[in-house]
mmCIF file of C-alpha atoms and ligand atoms in Angstrom:
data_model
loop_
_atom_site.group_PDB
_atom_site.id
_atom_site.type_symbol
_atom_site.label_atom_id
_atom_site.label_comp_id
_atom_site.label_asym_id
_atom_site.label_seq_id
_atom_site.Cartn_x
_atom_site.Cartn_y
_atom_site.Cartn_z
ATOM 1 C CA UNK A 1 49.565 114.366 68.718
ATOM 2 C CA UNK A 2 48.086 117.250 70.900
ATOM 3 C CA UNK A 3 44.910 115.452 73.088
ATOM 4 C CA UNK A 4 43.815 118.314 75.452
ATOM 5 C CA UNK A 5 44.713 118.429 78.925
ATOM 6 C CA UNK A 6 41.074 119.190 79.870
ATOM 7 C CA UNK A 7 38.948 119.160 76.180
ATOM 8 C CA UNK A 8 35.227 118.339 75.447
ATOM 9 C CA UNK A 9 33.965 114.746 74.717
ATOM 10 C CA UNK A 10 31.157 114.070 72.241
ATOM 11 C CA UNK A 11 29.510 110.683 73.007
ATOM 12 C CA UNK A 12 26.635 108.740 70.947
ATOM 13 C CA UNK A 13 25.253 105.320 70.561
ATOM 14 C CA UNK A 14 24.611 103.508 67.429
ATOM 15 C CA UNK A 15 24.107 100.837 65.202
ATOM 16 C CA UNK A 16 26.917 98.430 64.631
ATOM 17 C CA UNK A 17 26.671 99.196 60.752
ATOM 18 C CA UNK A 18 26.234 103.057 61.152
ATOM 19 C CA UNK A 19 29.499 103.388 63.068
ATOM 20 C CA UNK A 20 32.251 103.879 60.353
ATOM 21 C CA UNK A 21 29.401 107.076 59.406
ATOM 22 C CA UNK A 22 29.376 108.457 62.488
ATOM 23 C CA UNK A 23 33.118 108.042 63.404
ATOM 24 C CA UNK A 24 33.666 109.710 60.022
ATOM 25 C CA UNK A 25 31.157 112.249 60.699
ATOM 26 C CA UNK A 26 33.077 112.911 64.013
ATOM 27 C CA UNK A 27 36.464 112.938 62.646
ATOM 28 C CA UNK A 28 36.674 116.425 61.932
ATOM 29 C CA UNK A 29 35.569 118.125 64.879
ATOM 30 C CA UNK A 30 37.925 115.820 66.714
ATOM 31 C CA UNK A 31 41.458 114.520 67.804
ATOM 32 C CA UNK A 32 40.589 110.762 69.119
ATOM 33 C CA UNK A 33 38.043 108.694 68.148
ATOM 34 C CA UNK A 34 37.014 105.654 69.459
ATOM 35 C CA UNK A 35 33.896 103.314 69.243
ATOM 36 C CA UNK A 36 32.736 100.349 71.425
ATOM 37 C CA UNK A 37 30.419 97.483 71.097
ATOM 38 C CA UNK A 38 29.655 96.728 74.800
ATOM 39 C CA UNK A 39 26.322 98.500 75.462
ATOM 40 C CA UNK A 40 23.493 95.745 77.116
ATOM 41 C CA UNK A 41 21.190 96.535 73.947
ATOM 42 C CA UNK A 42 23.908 95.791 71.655
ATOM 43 C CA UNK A 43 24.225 99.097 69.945
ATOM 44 C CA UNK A 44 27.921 100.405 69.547
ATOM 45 C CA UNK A 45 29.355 103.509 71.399
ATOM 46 C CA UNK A 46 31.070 106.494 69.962
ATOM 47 C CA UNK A 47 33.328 108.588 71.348
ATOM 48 C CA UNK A 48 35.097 111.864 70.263
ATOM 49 C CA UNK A 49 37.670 114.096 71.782
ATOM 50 C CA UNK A 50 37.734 117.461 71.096
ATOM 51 C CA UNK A 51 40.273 119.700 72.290
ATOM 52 C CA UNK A 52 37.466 123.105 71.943
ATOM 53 C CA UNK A 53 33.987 122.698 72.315
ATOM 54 C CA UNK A 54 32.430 121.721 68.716
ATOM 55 C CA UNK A 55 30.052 124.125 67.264
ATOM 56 C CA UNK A 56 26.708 122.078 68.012
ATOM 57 C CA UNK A 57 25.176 123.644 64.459
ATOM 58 C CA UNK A 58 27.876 122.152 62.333
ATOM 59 C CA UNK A 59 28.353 119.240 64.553
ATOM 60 C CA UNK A 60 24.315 118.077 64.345
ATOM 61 C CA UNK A 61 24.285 118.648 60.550
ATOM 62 C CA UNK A 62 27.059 115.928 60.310
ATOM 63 C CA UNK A 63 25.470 113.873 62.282
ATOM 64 C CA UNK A 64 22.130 114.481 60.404
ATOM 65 C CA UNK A 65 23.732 113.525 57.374
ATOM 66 C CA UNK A 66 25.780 110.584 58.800
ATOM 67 C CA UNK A 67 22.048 109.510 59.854
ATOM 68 C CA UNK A 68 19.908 109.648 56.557
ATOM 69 C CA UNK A 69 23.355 107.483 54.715
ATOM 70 C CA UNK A 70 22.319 105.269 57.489
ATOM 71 C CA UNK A 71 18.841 105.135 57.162
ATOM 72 C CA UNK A 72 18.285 105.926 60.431
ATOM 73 C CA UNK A 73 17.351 109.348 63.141
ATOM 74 C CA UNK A 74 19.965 111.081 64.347
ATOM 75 C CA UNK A 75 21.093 109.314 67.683
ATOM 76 C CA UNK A 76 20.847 111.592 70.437
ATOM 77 C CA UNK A 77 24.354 113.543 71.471
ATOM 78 C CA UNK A 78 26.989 113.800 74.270
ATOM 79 C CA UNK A 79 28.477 117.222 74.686
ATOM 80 C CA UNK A 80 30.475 117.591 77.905
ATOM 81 C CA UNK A 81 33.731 119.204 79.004
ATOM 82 C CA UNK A 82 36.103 116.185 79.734
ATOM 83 C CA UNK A 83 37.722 115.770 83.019
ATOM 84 C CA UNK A 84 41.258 115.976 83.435
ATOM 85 C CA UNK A 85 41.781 112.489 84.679
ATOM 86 C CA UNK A 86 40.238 111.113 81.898
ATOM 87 C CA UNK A 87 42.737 112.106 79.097
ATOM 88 C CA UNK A 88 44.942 114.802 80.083
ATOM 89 C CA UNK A 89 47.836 115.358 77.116
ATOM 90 C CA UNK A 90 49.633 118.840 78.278
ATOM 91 C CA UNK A 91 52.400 118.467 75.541
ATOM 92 C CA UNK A 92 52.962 115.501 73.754
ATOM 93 C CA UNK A 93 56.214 116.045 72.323
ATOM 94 C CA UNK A 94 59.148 113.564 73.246
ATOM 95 C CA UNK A 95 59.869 112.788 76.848
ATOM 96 C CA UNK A 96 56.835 114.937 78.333
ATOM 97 C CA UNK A 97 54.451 112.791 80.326
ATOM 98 C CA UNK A 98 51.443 111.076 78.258
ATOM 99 C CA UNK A 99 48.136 110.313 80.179
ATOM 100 C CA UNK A 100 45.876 108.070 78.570
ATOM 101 C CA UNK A 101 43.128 106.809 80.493
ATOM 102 C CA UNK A 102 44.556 105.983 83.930
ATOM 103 C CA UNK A 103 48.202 105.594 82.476
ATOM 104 C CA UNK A 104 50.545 108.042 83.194
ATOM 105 C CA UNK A 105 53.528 107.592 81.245
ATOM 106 C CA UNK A 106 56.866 109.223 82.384
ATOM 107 C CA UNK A 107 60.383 109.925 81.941
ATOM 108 C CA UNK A 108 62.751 109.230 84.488
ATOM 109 C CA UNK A 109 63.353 112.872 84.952
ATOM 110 C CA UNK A 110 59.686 113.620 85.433
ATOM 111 C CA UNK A 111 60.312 115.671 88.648
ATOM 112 C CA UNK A 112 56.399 116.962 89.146
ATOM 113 C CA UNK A 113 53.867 114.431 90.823
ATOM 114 C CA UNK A 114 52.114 111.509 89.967
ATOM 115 C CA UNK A 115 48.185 112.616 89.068
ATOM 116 C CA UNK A 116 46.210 111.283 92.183
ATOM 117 C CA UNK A 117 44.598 107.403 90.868
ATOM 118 C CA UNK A 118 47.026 107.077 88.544
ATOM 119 C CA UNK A 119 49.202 104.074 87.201
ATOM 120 C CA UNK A 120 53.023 105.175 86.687
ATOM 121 C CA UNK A 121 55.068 103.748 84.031
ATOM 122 C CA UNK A 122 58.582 105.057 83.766
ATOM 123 C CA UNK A 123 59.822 104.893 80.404
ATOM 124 C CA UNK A 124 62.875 107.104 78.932
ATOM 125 C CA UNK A 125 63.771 107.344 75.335
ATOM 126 C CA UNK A 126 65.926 104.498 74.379
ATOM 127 C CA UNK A 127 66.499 102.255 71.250
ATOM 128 C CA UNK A 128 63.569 100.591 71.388
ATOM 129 C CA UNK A 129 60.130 101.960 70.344
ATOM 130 C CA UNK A 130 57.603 102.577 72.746
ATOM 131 C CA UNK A 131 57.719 105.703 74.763
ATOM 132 C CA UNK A 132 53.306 107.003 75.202
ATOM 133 C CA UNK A 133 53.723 109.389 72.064
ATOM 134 C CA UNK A 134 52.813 107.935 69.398
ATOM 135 C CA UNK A 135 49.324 107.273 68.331
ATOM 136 C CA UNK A 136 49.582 103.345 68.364
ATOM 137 C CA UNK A 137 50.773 102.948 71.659
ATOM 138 C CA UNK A 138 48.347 105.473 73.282
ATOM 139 C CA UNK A 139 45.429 103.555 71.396
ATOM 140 C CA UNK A 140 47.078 100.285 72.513
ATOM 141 C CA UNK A 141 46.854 101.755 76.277
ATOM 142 C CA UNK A 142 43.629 103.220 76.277
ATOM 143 C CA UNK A 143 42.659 100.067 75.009
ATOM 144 C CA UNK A 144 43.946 97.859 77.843
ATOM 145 C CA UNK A 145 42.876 100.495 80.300
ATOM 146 C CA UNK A 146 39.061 99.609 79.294
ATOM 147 C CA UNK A 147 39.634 95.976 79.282
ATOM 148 C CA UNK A 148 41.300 95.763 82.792
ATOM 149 C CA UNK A 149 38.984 93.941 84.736
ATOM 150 C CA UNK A 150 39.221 91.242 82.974
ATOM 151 C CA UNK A 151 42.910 90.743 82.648
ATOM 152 C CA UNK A 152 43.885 89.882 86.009
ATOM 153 C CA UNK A 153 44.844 86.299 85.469
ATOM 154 C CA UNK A 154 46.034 86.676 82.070
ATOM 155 C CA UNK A 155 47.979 85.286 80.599
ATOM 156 C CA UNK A 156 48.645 88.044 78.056
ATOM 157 C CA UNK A 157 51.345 88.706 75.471
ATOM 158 C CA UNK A 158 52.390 91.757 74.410
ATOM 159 C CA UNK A 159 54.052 90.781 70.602
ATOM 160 C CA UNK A 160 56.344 93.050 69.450
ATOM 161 C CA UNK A 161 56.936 94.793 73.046
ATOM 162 C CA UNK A 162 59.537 97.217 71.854
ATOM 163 C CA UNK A 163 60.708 99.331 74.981
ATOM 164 C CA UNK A 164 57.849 96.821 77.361
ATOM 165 C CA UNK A 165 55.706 99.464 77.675
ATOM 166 C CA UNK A 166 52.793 97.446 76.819
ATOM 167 C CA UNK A 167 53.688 94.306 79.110
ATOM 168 C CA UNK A 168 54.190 97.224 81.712
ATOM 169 C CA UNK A 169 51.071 98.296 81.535
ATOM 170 C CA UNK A 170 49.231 94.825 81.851
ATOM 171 C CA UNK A 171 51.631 93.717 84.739
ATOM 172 C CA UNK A 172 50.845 97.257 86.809
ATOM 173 C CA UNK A 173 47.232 96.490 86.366
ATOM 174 C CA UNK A 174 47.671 93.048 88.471
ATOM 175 C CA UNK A 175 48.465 90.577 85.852
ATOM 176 C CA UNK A 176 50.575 87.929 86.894
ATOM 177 C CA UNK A 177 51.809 86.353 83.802
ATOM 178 C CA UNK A 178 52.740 88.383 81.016
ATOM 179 C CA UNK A 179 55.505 87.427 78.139
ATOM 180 C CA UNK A 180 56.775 90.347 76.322
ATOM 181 C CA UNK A 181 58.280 89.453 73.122
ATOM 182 C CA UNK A 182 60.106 91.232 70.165
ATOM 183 C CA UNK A 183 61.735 89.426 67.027
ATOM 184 C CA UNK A 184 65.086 92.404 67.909
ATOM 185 C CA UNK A 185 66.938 91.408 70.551
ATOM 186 C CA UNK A 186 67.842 95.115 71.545
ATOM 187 C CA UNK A 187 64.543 96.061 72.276
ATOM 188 C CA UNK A 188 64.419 92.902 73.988
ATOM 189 C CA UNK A 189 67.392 93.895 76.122
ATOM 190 C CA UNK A 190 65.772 97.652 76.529
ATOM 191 C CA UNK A 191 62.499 95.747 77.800
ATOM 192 C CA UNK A 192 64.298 93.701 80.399
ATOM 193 C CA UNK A 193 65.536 97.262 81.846
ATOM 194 C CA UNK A 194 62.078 98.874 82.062
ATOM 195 C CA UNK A 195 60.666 95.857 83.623
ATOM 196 C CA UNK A 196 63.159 96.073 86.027
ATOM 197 C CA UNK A 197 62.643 99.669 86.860
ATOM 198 C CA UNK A 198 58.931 99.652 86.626
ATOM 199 C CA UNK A 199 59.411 96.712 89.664
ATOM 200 C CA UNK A 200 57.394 94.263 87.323
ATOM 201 C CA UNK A 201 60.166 91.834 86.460
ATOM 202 C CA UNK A 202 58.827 88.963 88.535
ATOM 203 C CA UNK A 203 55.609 89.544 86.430
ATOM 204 C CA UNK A 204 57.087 89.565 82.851
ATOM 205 C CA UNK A 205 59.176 87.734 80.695
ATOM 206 C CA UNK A 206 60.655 89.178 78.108
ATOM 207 C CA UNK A 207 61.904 86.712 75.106
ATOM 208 C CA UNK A 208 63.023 87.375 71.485
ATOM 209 C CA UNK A 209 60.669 85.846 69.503
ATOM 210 C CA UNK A 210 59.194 86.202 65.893
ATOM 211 C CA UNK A 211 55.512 85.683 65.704
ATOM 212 C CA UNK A 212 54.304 83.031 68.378
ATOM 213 C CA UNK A 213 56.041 80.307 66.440
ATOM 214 C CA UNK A 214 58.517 79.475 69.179
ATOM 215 C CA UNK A 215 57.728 77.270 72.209
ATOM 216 C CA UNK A 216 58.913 80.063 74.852
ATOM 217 C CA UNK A 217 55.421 82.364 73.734
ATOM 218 C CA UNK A 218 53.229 79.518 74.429
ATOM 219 C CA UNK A 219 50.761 79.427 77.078
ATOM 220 C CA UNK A 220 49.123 76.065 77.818
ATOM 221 C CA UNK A 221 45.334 77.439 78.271
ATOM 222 C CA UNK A 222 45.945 79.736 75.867
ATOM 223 C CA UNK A 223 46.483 83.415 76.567
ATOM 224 C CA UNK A 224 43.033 85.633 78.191
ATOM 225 C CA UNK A 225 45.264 88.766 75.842
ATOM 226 C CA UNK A 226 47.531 89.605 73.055
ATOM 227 C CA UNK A 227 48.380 93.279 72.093
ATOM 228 C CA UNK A 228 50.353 93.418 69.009
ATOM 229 C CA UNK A 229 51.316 96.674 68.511
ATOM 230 C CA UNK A 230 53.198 95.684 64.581
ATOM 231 C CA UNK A 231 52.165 97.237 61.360
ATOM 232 C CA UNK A 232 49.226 96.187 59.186
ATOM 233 C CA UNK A 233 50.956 93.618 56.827
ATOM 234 C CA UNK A 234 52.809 91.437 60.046
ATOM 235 C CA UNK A 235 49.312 91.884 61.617
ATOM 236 C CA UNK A 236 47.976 89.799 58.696
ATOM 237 C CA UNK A 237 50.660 87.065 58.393
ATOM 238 C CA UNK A 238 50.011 86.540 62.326
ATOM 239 C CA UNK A 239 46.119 86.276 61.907
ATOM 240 C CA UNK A 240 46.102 82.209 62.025
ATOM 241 C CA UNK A 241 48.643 82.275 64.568
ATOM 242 C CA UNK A 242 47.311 85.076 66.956
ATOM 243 C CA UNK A 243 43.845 83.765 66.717
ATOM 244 C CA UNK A 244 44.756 80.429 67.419
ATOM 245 C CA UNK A 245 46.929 81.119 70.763
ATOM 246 C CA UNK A 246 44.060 82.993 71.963
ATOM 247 C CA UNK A 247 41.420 81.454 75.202
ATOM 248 C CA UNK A 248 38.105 80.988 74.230
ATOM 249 C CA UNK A 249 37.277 83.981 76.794
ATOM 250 C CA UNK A 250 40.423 85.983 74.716
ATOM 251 C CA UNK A 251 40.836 89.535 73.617
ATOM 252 C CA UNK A 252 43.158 90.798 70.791
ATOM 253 C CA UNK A 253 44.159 93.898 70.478
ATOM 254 C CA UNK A 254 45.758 94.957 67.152
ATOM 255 C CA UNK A 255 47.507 98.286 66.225
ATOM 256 C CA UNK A 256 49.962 99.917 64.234
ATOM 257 C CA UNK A 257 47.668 100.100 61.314
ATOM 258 C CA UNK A 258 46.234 102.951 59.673
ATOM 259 C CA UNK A 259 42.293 103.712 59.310
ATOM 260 C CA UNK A 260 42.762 102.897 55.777
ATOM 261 C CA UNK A 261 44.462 99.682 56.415
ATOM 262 C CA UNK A 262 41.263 98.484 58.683
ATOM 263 C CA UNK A 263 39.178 96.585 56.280
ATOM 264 C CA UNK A 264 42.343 94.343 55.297
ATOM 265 C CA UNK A 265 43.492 93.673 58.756
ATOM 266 C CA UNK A 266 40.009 93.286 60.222
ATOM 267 C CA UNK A 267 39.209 90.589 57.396
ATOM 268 C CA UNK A 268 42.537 88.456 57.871
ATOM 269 C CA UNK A 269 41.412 88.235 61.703
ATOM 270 C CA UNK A 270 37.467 87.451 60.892
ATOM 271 C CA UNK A 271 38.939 84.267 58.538
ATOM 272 C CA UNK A 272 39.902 82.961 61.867
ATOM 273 C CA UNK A 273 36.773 83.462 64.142
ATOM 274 C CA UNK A 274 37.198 86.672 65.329
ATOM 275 C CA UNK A 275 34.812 89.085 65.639
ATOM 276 C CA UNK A 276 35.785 93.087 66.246
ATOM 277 C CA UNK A 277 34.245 94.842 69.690
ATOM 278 C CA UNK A 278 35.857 98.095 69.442
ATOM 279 C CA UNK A 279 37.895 100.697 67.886
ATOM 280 C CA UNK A 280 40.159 103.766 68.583
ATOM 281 C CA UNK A 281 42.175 106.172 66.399
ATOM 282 C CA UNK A 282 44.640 108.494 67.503
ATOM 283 C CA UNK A 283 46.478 110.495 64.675
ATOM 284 C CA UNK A 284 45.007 108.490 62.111
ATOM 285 C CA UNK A 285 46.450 105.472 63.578
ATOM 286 C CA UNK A 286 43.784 102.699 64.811
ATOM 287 C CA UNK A 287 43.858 100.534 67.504
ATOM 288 C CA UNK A 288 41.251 97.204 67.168
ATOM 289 C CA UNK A 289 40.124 95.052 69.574
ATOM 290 C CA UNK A 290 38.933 91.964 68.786
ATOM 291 C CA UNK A 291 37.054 88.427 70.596
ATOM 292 C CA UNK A 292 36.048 84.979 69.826
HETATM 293 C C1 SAM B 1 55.666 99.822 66.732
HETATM 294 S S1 SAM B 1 56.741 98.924 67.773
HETATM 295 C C2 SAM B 1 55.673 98.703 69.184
HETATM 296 C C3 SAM B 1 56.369 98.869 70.505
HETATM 297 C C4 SAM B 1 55.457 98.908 71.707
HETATM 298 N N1 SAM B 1 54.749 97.649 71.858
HETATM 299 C C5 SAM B 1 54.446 100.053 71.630
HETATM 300 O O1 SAM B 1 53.256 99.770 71.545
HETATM 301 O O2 SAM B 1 54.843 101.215 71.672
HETATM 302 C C6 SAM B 1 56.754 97.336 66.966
HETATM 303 C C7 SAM B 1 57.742 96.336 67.520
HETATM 304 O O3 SAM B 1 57.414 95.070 66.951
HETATM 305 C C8 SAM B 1 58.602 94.356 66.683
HETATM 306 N N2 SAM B 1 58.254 93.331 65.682
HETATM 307 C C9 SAM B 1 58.012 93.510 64.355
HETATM 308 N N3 SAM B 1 57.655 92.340 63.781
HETATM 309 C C10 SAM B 1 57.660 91.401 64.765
HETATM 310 C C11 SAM B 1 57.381 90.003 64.805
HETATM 311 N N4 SAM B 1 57.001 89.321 63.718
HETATM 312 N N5 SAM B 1 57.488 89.342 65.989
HETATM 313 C C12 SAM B 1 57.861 90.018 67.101
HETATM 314 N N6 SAM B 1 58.149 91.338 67.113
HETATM 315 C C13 SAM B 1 58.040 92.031 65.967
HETATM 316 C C14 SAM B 1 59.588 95.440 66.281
HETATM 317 O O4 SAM B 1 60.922 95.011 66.461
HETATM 318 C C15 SAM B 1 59.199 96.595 67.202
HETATM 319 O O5 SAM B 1 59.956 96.597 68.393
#
């Protein structure tokens, strides 16, 4: 994945059912995108990431055509050189820092400093998955990132933690409950480390579990967030169970999935009442986030 260290983003508003055409239409002049549905007037946002500034000329005659398979004008468009401590990416092969959102994901051996605002998590290479690189994960992040203000009670789960960067994240953003749980009981054991080193232990548990079918997952009230971070079949067996752990007030967020794989996943998780508020894909990989 190579998200620029200082890029361009393209930004428009839209109809829920003219999104997928204007994602699409964005795709190419792109490395991220991500849409929203949280605008007051109830029309979705879009968001690109572009590591060069698009040519406008070939980036307004996709939209224009994105438009009329809508049956609709041409939304006006965002153009504007990003700033580095929105996404800053300088290299994103293994072990180099990752920056998404306000996340700055390290190595232990990251030497240089912190970016000023940021929120550290130290995570080295190990034998679990779960290190910033890889599209899921970053999607997962920037996802949690934008829903932080509400997550400072939790609970949350993080299903399928992997290395805990996930539950990391949540904890460092004030959450006091978290459970971090994985169905292998070495990434398990590799969690447990990084909670301890990330100083977030008293704010985690980590438990091998698979699914939420065991009693140590279960929150009382329900939990305010679940990231699972699986792959787009597991996703689907975990619908019923996922939706109904979930708070009335509750967020999912799903990933691991590919774009392709959306209209499956998505439809397991509207069986069971929920209703989808936003999407990002990173490397073809999509992150969805879902509510009551
Ligand atoms: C792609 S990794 C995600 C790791 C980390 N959360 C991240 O976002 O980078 C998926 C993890 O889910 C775990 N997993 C797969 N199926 C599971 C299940 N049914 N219950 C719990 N964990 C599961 C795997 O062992 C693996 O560690």
């Amino acid at each position: 994945m190579t998200l620029p260290a200082a890029g361009w983003k393209i930004q428009l508003q839209a109809p829920a059912a003219a999104v997928d055409l204007f994602a699409s239409a964005l795709e190419p002049f792109s490395l991220a995108v991500a849409s929203f549905g949280d605008t007051p007037d109830g029309l979705w946002t879009v968001e690109a990431y572009a590591a060069d500034r698009p040519d406008q000329a070939l980036l307004a005659a996709s939209l224009l055509v994105a438009a009329a398979a809508a049956g609709i004008d041409a939304p006006p468009l965002g153009c504007e050189p990003l700033p580095q401590k929105d996404w800053l990416a300088e290299n994103l092969e293994s072990f180099q820092p990752v920056r998404v959102g306000r996340y700055f994901v390290h190595p232990s051996h990251h030497a240089g400093p912190l970016p000023a605002g940021s929120i550290a998590v130290e995570i080295d290479a190990a034998t679990a998955f779960g290190t910033g690189g890889h599209g899921s994960t970053c999607g997962c992040l920037s996802a949690i990132d934008r829903l932080a203000p509400a997550l400072r009670n939790g609970p949350a789960l993080d299903l399928g933690c992997g290395s805990g960067i996930l539950a990391i994240a949540i904890a460092k953003l004030g959450c006091r409950r978290v459970i971090a749980a994985d169905i292998d009981p070495e990434a398990v054991r590799v969690c447990r480390e990084n909670l301890r080193i990330n100083a977030v232990a008293g704010r985690v548990q980590a438990v091998r579990a698979a699914g939420l079918g065991t009693r140590n997952i279960r929150a009382e009230e329900g939990f305010r967030l679940i990231v699972a971070n699986i792959l787009a079949r597991p996703l689907m067996v975990l619908a019923r169970d996922i939706a109904g752990n979930l708070r009335e007030d509750g967020c999912v967020i799903l990933s691991g999935l590919l774009a392709a794989q959306e209209p499956m996943v998505l439809g397991a998780y509207r069986r069971c009442g929920l209703v989808l508020d936003g999407r990002i894909t990173i490397d073809g990989w999509r992150t969805l986030i879902l509510r009551r």
